[in-house]
Protein backbone atom coordinates (compact mmCIF):
# COMPACT_ATOMS: atom_id res chain seq x y z
CA UNK A 1 0.00 0.00 0.00
CA UNK A 2 1.47 3.34 -1.06
CA UNK A 3 2.09 6.15 1.40
CA UNK A 4 -0.61 8.32 -0.22
CA UNK A 5 -3.30 5.66 0.15
CA UNK A 6 -2.22 4.93 3.72
CA UNK A 7 -2.47 8.61 4.63
CA UNK A 8 -5.85 8.80 2.91
CA UNK A 9 -7.19 5.91 4.97
CA UNK A 10 -6.03 7.64 8.14
CA UNK A 11 -8.02 10.77 7.34
CA UNK A 12 -11.73 10.26 6.57
CA UNK A 13 -12.19 13.98 6.00
CA UNK A 14 -9.63 13.90 3.19
CA UNK A 15 -11.23 10.77 1.74
CA UNK A 16 -14.62 12.48 1.78
CA UNK A 17 -13.26 15.55 -0.02
CA UNK A 18 -11.69 13.29 -2.64
CA UNK A 19 -14.97 11.39 -3.06
CA UNK A 20 -16.88 14.66 -3.44
CA UNK A 21 -14.41 15.77 -6.09
CA UNK A 22 -14.82 12.56 -8.07
CA UNK A 23 -18.62 12.72 -7.79
CA UNK A 24 -18.63 16.35 -8.86
CA UNK A 25 -16.59 15.57 -11.96
CA UNK A 26 -18.94 12.70 -12.86
CA UNK A 27 -22.06 14.84 -12.42
CA UNK A 28 -20.66 17.71 -14.48
CA UNK A 29 -19.42 15.34 -17.20
CA UNK A 30 -22.77 13.59 -17.43
CA UNK A 31 -25.21 16.49 -17.32
CA UNK A 32 -23.21 18.65 -19.72
CA UNK A 33 -22.93 15.97 -22.38
CA UNK A 34 -26.49 14.65 -22.43
CA UNK A 35 -28.33 15.65 -25.61
CA UNK A 36 -31.37 13.59 -26.39
CA UNK A 37 -33.36 10.73 -25.01
CA UNK A 38 -34.71 12.63 -21.99
CA UNK A 39 -38.30 13.52 -21.22
CA UNK A 40 -37.48 17.24 -20.80
CA UNK A 41 -35.28 19.59 -22.85
CA UNK A 42 -31.54 19.03 -22.37
CA UNK A 43 -31.22 22.57 -20.97
CA UNK A 44 -32.31 21.20 -17.60
CA UNK A 45 -28.65 20.38 -16.99
CA UNK A 46 -27.85 24.04 -16.60
CA UNK A 47 -30.43 24.24 -13.81
CA UNK A 48 -29.15 21.27 -11.79
CA UNK A 49 -25.55 22.45 -11.69
CA UNK A 50 -26.19 26.00 -10.35
CA UNK A 51 -28.68 24.70 -7.79
CA UNK A 52 -26.22 22.06 -6.60
CA UNK A 53 -23.38 24.56 -6.34
CA UNK A 54 -25.59 27.06 -4.51
CA UNK A 55 -26.60 24.41 -1.98
CA UNK A 56 -23.01 24.17 -0.74
CA UNK A 57 -23.50 27.49 1.06
CA UNK A 58 -26.51 26.25 3.06
CA UNK A 59 -26.97 24.32 6.31
CA UNK A 60 -26.17 20.57 6.02
CA UNK A 61 -29.83 19.61 6.46
CA UNK A 62 -30.83 21.98 3.63
CA UNK A 63 -27.93 20.81 1.49
CA UNK A 64 -29.04 17.21 1.91
CA UNK A 65 -32.60 18.12 0.92
CA UNK A 66 -31.58 20.01 -2.21
CA UNK A 67 -29.20 17.26 -3.34
CA UNK A 68 -31.98 14.71 -2.74
CA UNK A 69 -34.37 16.72 -4.91
CA UNK A 70 -31.73 17.01 -7.64
CA UNK A 71 -31.09 13.25 -7.42
CA UNK A 72 -34.77 12.53 -7.83
CA UNK A 73 -35.05 14.91 -10.78
CA UNK A 74 -32.04 13.45 -12.59
CA UNK A 75 -33.28 9.90 -11.96
CA UNK A 76 -36.80 10.60 -13.22
CA UNK A 77 -35.60 12.02 -16.56
CA UNK A 78 -33.37 9.01 -17.14
CA UNK A 79 -34.37 6.85 -20.07
CA UNK A 80 -32.98 3.88 -21.86
CA UNK A 81 -31.33 6.23 -24.31
CA UNK A 82 -29.68 8.30 -21.54
CA UNK A 83 -28.53 5.55 -19.22
CA UNK A 84 -25.47 7.57 -18.18
CA UNK A 85 -27.77 9.85 -16.17
CA UNK A 86 -27.96 7.07 -13.62
CA UNK A 87 -24.37 7.87 -12.69
CA UNK A 88 -25.30 11.47 -11.97
CA UNK A 89 -28.31 10.35 -9.91
CA UNK A 90 -26.09 7.98 -7.91
CA UNK A 91 -23.60 10.80 -7.28
CA UNK A 92 -26.31 13.17 -6.05
CA UNK A 93 -27.76 10.50 -3.74
CA UNK A 94 -24.22 9.87 -2.45
CA UNK A 95 -23.61 13.54 -1.63
CA UNK A 96 -27.08 14.01 -0.12
CA UNK A 97 -26.64 11.02 2.18
CA UNK A 98 -23.14 12.08 3.23
CA UNK A 99 -24.33 15.61 4.01
CA UNK A 100 -27.40 14.48 5.96
CA UNK A 101 -26.71 15.18 9.69
CA UNK A 102 -29.36 12.66 10.81
CA UNK A 103 -28.15 9.49 12.48
CA UNK A 104 -30.13 7.47 9.94
CA UNK A 105 -30.06 9.47 6.67
CA UNK A 106 -33.09 9.11 4.47
CA UNK A 107 -33.48 12.26 2.35
CA UNK A 108 -31.13 11.20 -0.45
CA UNK A 109 -32.48 7.66 -0.39
CA UNK A 110 -36.12 8.74 -0.64
CA UNK A 111 -35.39 11.39 -3.26
CA UNK A 112 -33.43 9.00 -5.44
CA UNK A 113 -35.95 6.20 -5.09
CA UNK A 114 -38.82 8.53 -5.92
CA UNK A 115 -37.09 9.62 -9.11
CA UNK A 116 -36.15 6.05 -10.02
CA UNK A 117 -39.72 4.89 -9.47
CA UNK A 118 -40.92 7.77 -11.63
CA UNK A 119 -38.50 6.82 -14.41
CA UNK A 120 -39.73 3.23 -14.24
CA UNK A 121 -43.34 4.38 -14.37
CA UNK A 122 -42.73 6.66 -17.36
CA UNK A 123 -40.95 3.88 -19.23
CA UNK A 124 -43.86 1.51 -18.63
CA UNK A 125 -46.48 4.08 -19.66
CA UNK A 126 -44.59 4.82 -22.86
CA UNK A 127 -44.20 1.11 -23.46
CA UNK A 128 -40.40 1.37 -23.49
CA UNK A 129 -40.03 -1.77 -21.46
CA UNK A 130 -38.84 -2.38 -17.89
CA UNK A 131 -36.25 0.33 -17.14
CA UNK A 132 -34.79 -0.49 -13.72
CA UNK A 133 -31.26 0.94 -14.10
CA UNK A 134 -31.98 4.08 -11.96
CA UNK A 135 -32.97 1.84 -9.06
CA UNK A 136 -29.58 0.11 -9.15
CA UNK A 137 -27.67 3.40 -9.49
CA UNK A 138 -29.57 5.04 -6.62
CA UNK A 139 -29.03 1.99 -4.40
CA UNK A 140 -25.31 1.91 -5.18
CA UNK A 141 -24.91 5.64 -4.39
CA UNK A 142 -26.77 5.26 -1.10
CA UNK A 143 -24.80 2.20 0.03
CA UNK A 144 -21.45 3.83 -0.79
CA UNK A 145 -22.45 6.90 1.21
CA UNK A 146 -23.53 4.81 4.19
CA UNK A 147 -20.23 2.96 4.11
CA UNK A 148 -18.30 6.24 4.06
CA UNK A 149 -20.39 7.65 6.93
CA UNK A 150 -19.90 4.50 8.99
CA UNK A 151 -16.15 4.52 8.40
CA UNK A 152 -15.91 8.21 9.28
CA UNK A 153 -17.91 7.78 12.48
CA UNK A 154 -15.97 4.68 13.46
CA UNK A 155 -12.71 6.54 12.94
CA UNK A 156 -13.98 9.50 14.98
CA UNK A 157 -15.11 7.20 17.80
CA UNK A 158 -11.74 5.45 17.79
CA UNK A 159 -9.92 8.77 18.07
CA UNK A 160 -12.28 9.99 20.78
CA UNK A 161 -11.89 6.75 22.72
CA UNK A 162 -8.11 7.04 22.53
CA UNK A 163 -8.30 10.64 23.78
CA UNK A 164 -10.61 9.68 26.64
CA UNK A 165 -8.34 6.81 27.63
CA UNK A 166 -5.40 9.18 27.68
CA UNK A 167 -7.32 11.64 29.84
CA UNK A 168 -8.44 8.86 32.19
CA UNK A 169 -4.85 7.64 32.53
CA UNK A 170 -3.69 11.20 33.20
CA UNK A 171 -6.38 11.73 35.85
CA UNK A 172 -5.57 8.39 37.48
CA UNK A 173 -1.91 9.31 37.62
CA UNK A 174 -2.72 12.73 39.10
CA UNK A 175 -4.89 11.01 41.72
CA UNK A 176 -2.11 8.58 42.59
CA UNK A 177 0.36 11.44 42.84
CA UNK A 178 -1.97 13.46 45.08
CA UNK A 179 -2.46 10.43 47.32
CA UNK A 180 1.28 9.82 47.60
CA UNK A 181 1.96 13.50 48.34
CA UNK A 182 -0.70 13.54 51.03
CA UNK A 183 0.61 10.40 52.70
CA UNK A 184 4.28 11.37 52.57
CA UNK A 185 3.89 15.02 53.56
CA UNK A 186 1.15 14.38 56.13
CA UNK A 187 3.12 11.76 57.99
CA UNK A 188 6.42 13.65 58.10
CA UNK A 189 4.81 16.98 59.04
CA UNK A 190 2.91 15.24 61.83
CA UNK A 191 6.17 13.71 63.02
CA UNK A 192 7.85 17.13 62.98
CA UNK A 193 5.00 18.68 65.00
CA UNK A 194 5.16 15.88 67.56
CA UNK A 195 8.95 16.18 67.80
CA UNK A 196 8.70 19.96 68.24
CA UNK A 197 6.10 19.63 71.01
CA UNK A 198 8.12 16.94 72.75
CA UNK A 199 11.27 19.04 72.45
CA UNK A 200 9.67 21.87 74.42
CA UNK A 201 9.35 19.57 77.43
CA UNK A 202 12.62 17.73 76.92
CA UNK A 203 15.88 18.30 78.69
CA UNK A 204 17.63 17.95 75.32
CA UNK A 205 15.89 20.26 72.78
CA UNK A 206 18.85 19.76 70.44
CA UNK A 207 17.85 16.12 69.98
CA UNK A 208 14.34 17.23 69.02
CA UNK A 209 15.74 19.69 66.49
CA UNK A 210 17.93 16.99 64.99
CA UNK A 211 14.92 14.68 64.74
CA UNK A 212 12.90 17.45 63.07
CA UNK A 213 15.72 18.08 60.62
CA UNK A 214 15.87 14.36 59.80
CA UNK A 215 12.13 14.21 59.18
CA UNK A 216 12.35 17.31 57.01
CA UNK A 217 15.18 15.89 54.91
CA UNK A 218 13.25 12.64 54.43
CA UNK A 219 10.14 14.56 53.40
CA UNK A 220 12.12 16.67 50.91
CA UNK A 221 13.73 13.57 49.44
CA UNK A 222 10.32 11.93 48.94
CA UNK A 223 8.94 15.16 47.44
CA UNK A 224 11.84 15.39 44.98
CA UNK A 225 11.05 11.87 43.83
CA UNK A 226 7.34 12.57 43.42
CA UNK A 227 7.78 15.93 41.70
CA UNK A 228 9.48 14.08 38.84
CA UNK A 229 5.97 13.08 37.72
CA UNK A 230 4.96 16.71 37.27
CA UNK A 231 7.69 16.97 34.63
CA UNK A 232 7.41 13.48 33.16
CA UNK A 233 3.81 12.16 33.30
CA UNK A 234 4.95 8.85 31.79
CA UNK A 235 7.25 8.04 34.69
CA UNK A 236 5.94 5.46 37.14
CA UNK A 237 5.14 6.69 40.62
CA UNK A 238 7.50 5.27 43.22
CA UNK A 239 8.97 6.46 46.48
CA UNK A 240 12.73 6.82 46.71
CA UNK A 241 13.04 3.79 48.98
CA UNK A 242 10.23 1.22 48.79
CA UNK A 243 9.02 0.63 52.36
CA UNK A 244 9.25 -2.65 54.24
CA UNK A 245 6.63 -4.00 56.60
CA UNK A 246 9.15 -3.71 59.43
CA UNK A 247 9.23 0.06 58.80
CA UNK A 248 5.73 0.26 60.30
CA UNK A 249 7.22 -0.48 63.73
CA UNK A 250 10.59 1.18 63.19
CA UNK A 251 9.41 4.40 61.49
CA UNK A 252 5.67 4.96 61.48
CA UNK A 253 5.06 4.22 65.15
CA UNK A 254 7.81 6.56 66.40
CA UNK A 255 5.83 9.85 66.36
CA UNK A 256 3.16 8.23 68.54
CA UNK A 257 5.70 6.82 70.93
CA UNK A 258 7.26 10.27 71.21
CA UNK A 259 3.83 11.48 72.28
CA UNK A 260 3.83 8.89 75.05
CA UNK A 261 1.46 6.51 73.28
CA UNK A 262 2.17 2.80 73.68
CA UNK A 263 2.24 1.23 70.22
CA UNK A 264 2.25 -2.52 69.76
CA UNK A 265 2.98 -3.86 66.28
CA UNK A 266 2.34 -7.48 65.34
CA UNK A 267 3.22 -8.46 61.75
CA UNK A 268 2.83 -11.83 60.10
CA UNK A 269 6.26 -12.76 58.67
CA UNK A 270 4.59 -14.12 55.52
CA UNK A 271 1.32 -12.29 54.81
CA UNK A 272 1.43 -13.30 51.12
CA UNK A 273 1.59 -9.77 49.70
CA UNK A 274 3.55 -8.63 46.67
CA UNK A 275 5.45 -5.33 46.49
CA UNK A 276 2.33 -3.33 45.67
CA UNK A 277 0.47 -5.03 48.50
CA UNK A 278 3.25 -4.18 50.95
CA UNK A 279 3.14 -0.53 49.84
CA UNK A 280 -0.65 -0.53 50.23
CA UNK A 281 -0.43 -1.91 53.77
CA UNK A 282 2.32 0.54 54.64
CA UNK A 283 0.36 3.56 53.39
CA UNK A 284 -2.84 2.50 55.15
CA UNK A 285 -0.97 2.00 58.41
CA UNK A 286 0.78 5.33 57.86
CA UNK A 287 -2.49 7.19 57.42
CA UNK A 288 -4.17 5.43 60.34
CA UNK A 289 -1.27 6.10 62.73
CA UNK A 290 -1.01 9.70 61.56
CA UNK A 291 -4.71 10.19 62.32
CA UNK A 292 -4.20 8.68 65.78
CA UNK A 293 -1.38 11.14 66.41
CA UNK A 294 -3.48 14.05 65.25
CA UNK A 295 -6.95 13.36 66.59
CA UNK A 296 -7.33 10.28 68.78
CA UNK A 297 -5.95 11.46 72.15
CA UNK A 298 -5.08 7.82 72.71
CA UNK A 299 -2.81 6.21 75.28
CA UNK A 300 -2.33 2.97 73.34
CA UNK A 301 -2.49 1.82 69.71
CA UNK A 302 -2.24 -1.56 68.04
CA UNK A 303 -1.18 -2.58 64.53
CA UNK A 304 -1.88 -6.14 63.47
CA UNK A 305 -1.21 -7.75 60.07
CA UNK A 306 -2.14 -11.42 59.71
CA UNK A 307 -3.00 -13.74 56.89
CA UNK A 308 -6.52 -15.15 57.06
CA UNK A 309 -7.17 -17.66 54.30
CA UNK A 310 -6.79 -15.95 50.93
CA UNK A 311 -6.69 -12.47 52.45
CA UNK A 312 -4.25 -10.42 54.48
CA UNK A 313 -5.99 -8.51 57.26
CA UNK A 314 -4.56 -5.22 58.51
CA UNK A 315 -6.09 -3.78 61.66
CA UNK A 316 -5.00 -0.48 63.22
CA UNK A 317 -6.81 0.45 66.42
CA UNK A 318 -6.50 2.77 69.39
CA UNK A 319 -8.17 3.51 72.75
CA UNK A 320 -8.84 7.15 71.98
CA UNK A 321 -11.97 9.22 71.50
CA UNK A 322 -13.30 7.00 68.73
CA UNK A 323 -14.40 7.78 65.18
CA UNK A 324 -16.39 10.96 64.51
CA UNK A 325 -20.14 10.60 64.80
CA UNK A 326 -20.46 12.03 61.32
CA UNK A 327 -17.66 10.40 59.30
CA UNK A 328 -15.89 12.75 56.94
CA UNK A 329 -14.33 11.83 53.61
CA UNK A 330 -11.07 13.70 53.95
CA UNK A 331 -8.05 13.12 51.75
CA UNK A 332 -6.65 10.49 54.10
CA UNK A 333 -9.72 8.26 54.29
CA UNK A 334 -10.35 8.81 50.60
CA UNK A 335 -6.79 7.69 49.89
CA UNK A 336 -7.27 4.53 51.96
CA UNK A 337 -10.41 3.71 50.03
CA UNK A 338 -8.72 4.27 46.68
CA UNK A 339 -5.72 2.13 47.57
CA UNK A 340 -7.83 -0.75 48.85
CA UNK A 341 -10.15 -0.58 45.85
CA UNK A 342 -7.23 -0.51 43.41
CA UNK A 343 -5.84 -3.65 45.04
CA UNK A 344 -9.19 -5.43 44.96
CA UNK A 345 -9.81 -5.47 48.71
CA UNK A 346 -12.23 -3.99 51.21
CA UNK A 347 -11.97 -1.81 54.30
CA UNK A 348 -14.02 -0.30 57.10
CA UNK A 349 -13.75 2.33 59.80
CA UNK A 350 -15.52 1.61 63.05
CA UNK A 351 -15.75 1.78 66.82
CA UNK A 352 -13.31 -0.35 68.78
CA UNK A 353 -14.87 -2.50 71.50
CA UNK A 354 -14.03 -0.82 74.79
CA UNK A 355 -13.56 2.59 73.16
CA UNK A 356 -11.47 4.04 70.40
CA UNK A 357 -11.26 3.58 66.66
CA UNK A 358 -10.40 0.63 64.45
CA UNK A 359 -9.43 0.72 60.78
CA UNK A 360 -9.51 -2.70 59.13
CA UNK A 361 -8.49 -3.55 55.56
CA UNK A 362 -8.69 -6.94 53.87
CA UNK A 363 -6.41 -7.40 50.88
CA UNK A 364 -6.21 -10.45 48.59
CA UNK A 365 -2.89 -12.26 48.88
CA UNK A 366 -0.65 -12.60 45.85
CA UNK A 367 0.31 -16.28 46.35
CA UNK A 368 -2.85 -18.18 47.20
Coordinates of C-alpha atoms in Angstrom, one line a residue:
X1 CA 0.0 0.0 0.0
X2 CA 1.5 3.3 -1.1
X3 CA 2.1 6.2 1.4
X4 CA -0.6 8.3 -0.2
X5 CA -3.3 5.7 0.1
X6 CA -2.2 4.9 3.7
X7 CA -2.5 8.6 4.6
X8 CA -5.8 8.8 2.9
X9 CA -7.2 5.9 5.0
X10 CA -6.0 7.6 8.1
X11 CA -8.0 10.8 7.3
X12 CA -11.7 10.3 6.6
X13 CA -12.2 14.0 6.0
X14 CA -9.6 13.9 3.2
X15 CA -11.2 10.8 1.7
X16 CA -14.6 12.5 1.8
X17 CA -13.3 15.5 0.0
X18 CA -11.7 13.3 -2.6
X19 CA -15.0 11.4 -3.1
X20 CA -16.9 14.7 -3.4
X21 CA -14.4 15.8 -6.1
X22 CA -14.8 12.6 -8.1
X23 CA -18.6 12.7 -7.8
X24 CA -18.6 16.4 -8.9
X25 CA -16.6 15.6 -12.0
X26 CA -18.9 12.7 -12.9
X27 CA -22.1 14.8 -12.4
X28 CA -20.7 17.7 -14.5
X29 CA -19.4 15.3 -17.2
X30 CA -22.8 13.6 -17.4
X31 CA -25.2 16.5 -17.3
X32 CA -23.2 18.7 -19.7
X33 CA -22.9 16.0 -22.4
X34 CA -26.5 14.7 -22.4
X35 CA -28.3 15.6 -25.6
X36 CA -31.4 13.6 -26.4
X37 CA -33.4 10.7 -25.0
X38 CA -34.7 12.6 -22.0
X39 CA -38.3 13.5 -21.2
X40 CA -37.5 17.2 -20.8
X41 CA -35.3 19.6 -22.8
X42 CA -31.5 19.0 -22.4
X43 CA -31.2 22.6 -21.0
X44 CA -32.3 21.2 -17.6
X45 CA -28.6 20.4 -17.0
X46 CA -27.9 24.0 -16.6
X47 CA -30.4 24.2 -13.8
X48 CA -29.1 21.3 -11.8
X49 CA -25.5 22.4 -11.7
X50 CA -26.2 26.0 -10.3
X51 CA -28.7 24.7 -7.8
X52 CA -26.2 22.1 -6.6
X53 CA -23.4 24.6 -6.3
X54 CA -25.6 27.1 -4.5
X55 CA -26.6 24.4 -2.0
X56 CA -23.0 24.2 -0.7
X57 CA -23.5 27.5 1.1
X58 CA -26.5 26.3 3.1
X59 CA -27.0 24.3 6.3
X60 CA -26.2 20.6 6.0
X61 CA -29.8 19.6 6.5
X62 CA -30.8 22.0 3.6
X63 CA -27.9 20.8 1.5
X64 CA -29.0 17.2 1.9
X65 CA -32.6 18.1 0.9
X66 CA -31.6 20.0 -2.2
X67 CA -29.2 17.3 -3.3
X68 CA -32.0 14.7 -2.7
X69 CA -34.4 16.7 -4.9
X70 CA -31.7 17.0 -7.6
X71 CA -31.1 13.3 -7.4
X72 CA -34.8 12.5 -7.8
X73 CA -35.0 14.9 -10.8
X74 CA -32.0 13.5 -12.6
X75 CA -33.3 9.9 -12.0
X76 CA -36.8 10.6 -13.2
X77 CA -35.6 12.0 -16.6
X78 CA -33.4 9.0 -17.1
X79 CA -34.4 6.8 -20.1
X80 CA -33.0 3.9 -21.9
X81 CA -31.3 6.2 -24.3
X82 CA -29.7 8.3 -21.5
X83 CA -28.5 5.5 -19.2
X84 CA -25.5 7.6 -18.2
X85 CA -27.8 9.8 -16.2
X86 CA -28.0 7.1 -13.6
X87 CA -24.4 7.9 -12.7
X88 CA -25.3 11.5 -12.0
X89 CA -28.3 10.3 -9.9
X90 CA -26.1 8.0 -7.9
X91 CA -23.6 10.8 -7.3
X92 CA -26.3 13.2 -6.1
X93 CA -27.8 10.5 -3.7
X94 CA -24.2 9.9 -2.4
X95 CA -23.6 13.5 -1.6
X96 CA -27.1 14.0 -0.1
X97 CA -26.6 11.0 2.2
X98 CA -23.1 12.1 3.2
X99 CA -24.3 15.6 4.0
X100 CA -27.4 14.5 6.0
X101 CA -26.7 15.2 9.7
X102 CA -29.4 12.7 10.8
X103 CA -28.2 9.5 12.5
X104 CA -30.1 7.5 9.9
X105 CA -30.1 9.5 6.7
X106 CA -33.1 9.1 4.5
X107 CA -33.5 12.3 2.3
X108 CA -31.1 11.2 -0.4
X109 CA -32.5 7.7 -0.4
X110 CA -36.1 8.7 -0.6
X111 CA -35.4 11.4 -3.3
X112 CA -33.4 9.0 -5.4
X113 CA -36.0 6.2 -5.1
X114 CA -38.8 8.5 -5.9
X115 CA -37.1 9.6 -9.1
X116 CA -36.1 6.0 -10.0
X117 CA -39.7 4.9 -9.5
X118 CA -40.9 7.8 -11.6
X119 CA -38.5 6.8 -14.4
X120 CA -39.7 3.2 -14.2
X121 CA -43.3 4.4 -14.4
X122 CA -42.7 6.7 -17.4
X123 CA -41.0 3.9 -19.2
X124 CA -43.9 1.5 -18.6
X125 CA -46.5 4.1 -19.7
X126 CA -44.6 4.8 -22.9
X127 CA -44.2 1.1 -23.5
X128 CA -40.4 1.4 -23.5
X129 CA -40.0 -1.8 -21.5
X130 CA -38.8 -2.4 -17.9
X131 CA -36.2 0.3 -17.1
X132 CA -34.8 -0.5 -13.7
X133 CA -31.3 0.9 -14.1
X134 CA -32.0 4.1 -12.0
X135 CA -33.0 1.8 -9.1
X136 CA -29.6 0.1 -9.1
X137 CA -27.7 3.4 -9.5
X138 CA -29.6 5.0 -6.6
X139 CA -29.0 2.0 -4.4
X140 CA -25.3 1.9 -5.2
X141 CA -24.9 5.6 -4.4
X142 CA -26.8 5.3 -1.1
X143 CA -24.8 2.2 0.0
X144 CA -21.5 3.8 -0.8
X145 CA -22.4 6.9 1.2
X146 CA -23.5 4.8 4.2
X147 CA -20.2 3.0 4.1
X148 CA -18.3 6.2 4.1
X149 CA -20.4 7.7 6.9
X150 CA -19.9 4.5 9.0
X151 CA -16.2 4.5 8.4
X152 CA -15.9 8.2 9.3
X153 CA -17.9 7.8 12.5
X154 CA -16.0 4.7 13.5
X155 CA -12.7 6.5 12.9
X156 CA -14.0 9.5 15.0
X157 CA -15.1 7.2 17.8
X158 CA -11.7 5.4 17.8
X159 CA -9.9 8.8 18.1
X160 CA -12.3 10.0 20.8
X161 CA -11.9 6.7 22.7
X162 CA -8.1 7.0 22.5
X163 CA -8.3 10.6 23.8
X164 CA -10.6 9.7 26.6
X165 CA -8.3 6.8 27.6
X166 CA -5.4 9.2 27.7
X167 CA -7.3 11.6 29.8
X168 CA -8.4 8.9 32.2
X169 CA -4.8 7.6 32.5
X170 CA -3.7 11.2 33.2
X171 CA -6.4 11.7 35.8
X172 CA -5.6 8.4 37.5
X173 CA -1.9 9.3 37.6
X174 CA -2.7 12.7 39.1
X175 CA -4.9 11.0 41.7
X176 CA -2.1 8.6 42.6
X177 CA 0.4 11.4 42.8
X178 CA -2.0 13.5 45.1
X179 CA -2.5 10.4 47.3
X180 CA 1.3 9.8 47.6
X181 CA 2.0 13.5 48.3
X182 CA -0.7 13.5 51.0
X183 CA 0.6 10.4 52.7
X184 CA 4.3 11.4 52.6
X185 CA 3.9 15.0 53.6
X186 CA 1.2 14.4 56.1
X187 CA 3.1 11.8 58.0
X188 CA 6.4 13.6 58.1
X189 CA 4.8 17.0 59.0
X190 CA 2.9 15.2 61.8
X191 CA 6.2 13.7 63.0
X192 CA 7.9 17.1 63.0
X193 CA 5.0 18.7 65.0
X194 CA 5.2 15.9 67.6
X195 CA 8.9 16.2 67.8
X196 CA 8.7 20.0 68.2
X197 CA 6.1 19.6 71.0
X198 CA 8.1 16.9 72.8
X199 CA 11.3 19.0 72.4
X200 CA 9.7 21.9 74.4
X201 CA 9.3 19.6 77.4
X202 CA 12.6 17.7 76.9
X203 CA 15.9 18.3 78.7
X204 CA 17.6 18.0 75.3
X205 CA 15.9 20.3 72.8
X206 CA 18.8 19.8 70.4
X207 CA 17.8 16.1 70.0
X208 CA 14.3 17.2 69.0
X209 CA 15.7 19.7 66.5
X210 CA 17.9 17.0 65.0
X211 CA 14.9 14.7 64.7
X212 CA 12.9 17.5 63.1
X213 CA 15.7 18.1 60.6
X214 CA 15.9 14.4 59.8
X215 CA 12.1 14.2 59.2
X216 CA 12.4 17.3 57.0
X217 CA 15.2 15.9 54.9
X218 CA 13.3 12.6 54.4
X219 CA 10.1 14.6 53.4
X220 CA 12.1 16.7 50.9
X221 CA 13.7 13.6 49.4
X222 CA 10.3 11.9 48.9
X223 CA 8.9 15.2 47.4
X224 CA 11.8 15.4 45.0
X225 CA 11.1 11.9 43.8
X226 CA 7.3 12.6 43.4
X227 CA 7.8 15.9 41.7
X228 CA 9.5 14.1 38.8
X229 CA 6.0 13.1 37.7
X230 CA 5.0 16.7 37.3
X231 CA 7.7 17.0 34.6
X232 CA 7.4 13.5 33.2
X233 CA 3.8 12.2 33.3
X234 CA 5.0 8.9 31.8
X235 CA 7.2 8.0 34.7
X236 CA 5.9 5.5 37.1
X237 CA 5.1 6.7 40.6
X238 CA 7.5 5.3 43.2
X239 CA 9.0 6.5 46.5
X240 CA 12.7 6.8 46.7
X241 CA 13.0 3.8 49.0
X242 CA 10.2 1.2 48.8
X243 CA 9.0 0.6 52.4
X244 CA 9.2 -2.7 54.2
X245 CA 6.6 -4.0 56.6
X246 CA 9.1 -3.7 59.4
X247 CA 9.2 0.1 58.8
X248 CA 5.7 0.3 60.3
X249 CA 7.2 -0.5 63.7
X250 CA 10.6 1.2 63.2
X251 CA 9.4 4.4 61.5
X252 CA 5.7 5.0 61.5
X253 CA 5.1 4.2 65.2
X254 CA 7.8 6.6 66.4
X255 CA 5.8 9.9 66.4
X256 CA 3.2 8.2 68.5
X257 CA 5.7 6.8 70.9
X258 CA 7.3 10.3 71.2
X259 CA 3.8 11.5 72.3
X260 CA 3.8 8.9 75.0
X261 CA 1.5 6.5 73.3
X262 CA 2.2 2.8 73.7
X263 CA 2.2 1.2 70.2
X264 CA 2.3 -2.5 69.8
X265 CA 3.0 -3.9 66.3
X266 CA 2.3 -7.5 65.3
X267 CA 3.2 -8.5 61.7
X268 CA 2.8 -11.8 60.1
X269 CA 6.3 -12.8 58.7
X270 CA 4.6 -14.1 55.5
X271 CA 1.3 -12.3 54.8
X272 CA 1.4 -13.3 51.1
X273 CA 1.6 -9.8 49.7
X274 CA 3.6 -8.6 46.7
X275 CA 5.5 -5.3 46.5
X276 CA 2.3 -3.3 45.7
X277 CA 0.5 -5.0 48.5
X278 CA 3.2 -4.2 50.9
X279 CA 3.1 -0.5 49.8
X280 CA -0.6 -0.5 50.2
X281 CA -0.4 -1.9 53.8
X282 CA 2.3 0.5 54.6
X283 CA 0.4 3.6 53.4
X284 CA -2.8 2.5 55.1
X285 CA -1.0 2.0 58.4
X286 CA 0.8 5.3 57.9
X287 CA -2.5 7.2 57.4
X288 CA -4.2 5.4 60.3
X289 CA -1.3 6.1 62.7
X290 CA -1.0 9.7 61.6
X291 CA -4.7 10.2 62.3
X292 CA -4.2 8.7 65.8
X293 CA -1.4 11.1 66.4
X294 CA -3.5 14.1 65.3
X295 CA -6.9 13.4 66.6
X296 CA -7.3 10.3 68.8
X297 CA -6.0 11.5 72.2
X298 CA -5.1 7.8 72.7
X299 CA -2.8 6.2 75.3
X300 CA -2.3 3.0 73.3
X301 CA -2.5 1.8 69.7
X302 CA -2.2 -1.6 68.0
X303 CA -1.2 -2.6 64.5
X304 CA -1.9 -6.1 63.5
X305 CA -1.2 -7.8 60.1
X306 CA -2.1 -11.4 59.7
X307 CA -3.0 -13.7 56.9
X308 CA -6.5 -15.2 57.1
X309 CA -7.2 -17.7 54.3
X310 CA -6.8 -16.0 50.9
X311 CA -6.7 -12.5 52.5
X312 CA -4.3 -10.4 54.5
X313 CA -6.0 -8.5 57.3
X314 CA -4.6 -5.2 58.5
X315 CA -6.1 -3.8 61.7
X316 CA -5.0 -0.5 63.2
X317 CA -6.8 0.4 66.4
X318 CA -6.5 2.8 69.4
X319 CA -8.2 3.5 72.7
X320 CA -8.8 7.1 72.0
X321 CA -12.0 9.2 71.5
X322 CA -13.3 7.0 68.7
X323 CA -14.4 7.8 65.2
X324 CA -16.4 11.0 64.5
X325 CA -20.1 10.6 64.8
X326 CA -20.5 12.0 61.3
X327 CA -17.7 10.4 59.3
X328 CA -15.9 12.7 56.9
X329 CA -14.3 11.8 53.6
X330 CA -11.1 13.7 53.9
X331 CA -8.1 13.1 51.7
X332 CA -6.6 10.5 54.1
X333 CA -9.7 8.3 54.3
X334 CA -10.3 8.8 50.6
X335 CA -6.8 7.7 49.9
X336 CA -7.3 4.5 52.0
X337 CA -10.4 3.7 50.0
X338 CA -8.7 4.3 46.7
X339 CA -5.7 2.1 47.6
X340 CA -7.8 -0.7 48.8
X341 CA -10.2 -0.6 45.9
X342 CA -7.2 -0.5 43.4
X343 CA -5.8 -3.7 45.0
X344 CA -9.2 -5.4 45.0
X345 CA -9.8 -5.5 48.7
X346 CA -12.2 -4.0 51.2
X347 CA -12.0 -1.8 54.3
X348 CA -14.0 -0.3 57.1
X349 CA -13.7 2.3 59.8
X350 CA -15.5 1.6 63.1
X351 CA -15.8 1.8 66.8
X352 CA -13.3 -0.3 68.8
X353 CA -14.9 -2.5 71.5
X354 CA -14.0 -0.8 74.8
X355 CA -13.6 2.6 73.2
X356 CA -11.5 4.0 70.4
X357 CA -11.3 3.6 66.7
X358 CA -10.4 0.6 64.5
X359 CA -9.4 0.7 60.8
X360 CA -9.5 -2.7 59.1
X361 CA -8.5 -3.5 55.6
X362 CA -8.7 -6.9 53.9
X363 CA -6.4 -7.4 50.9
X364 CA -6.2 -10.4 48.6
X365 CA -2.9 -12.3 48.9
X366 CA -0.6 -12.6 45.9
X367 CA 0.3 -16.3 46.3
X368 CA -2.9 -18.2 47.2

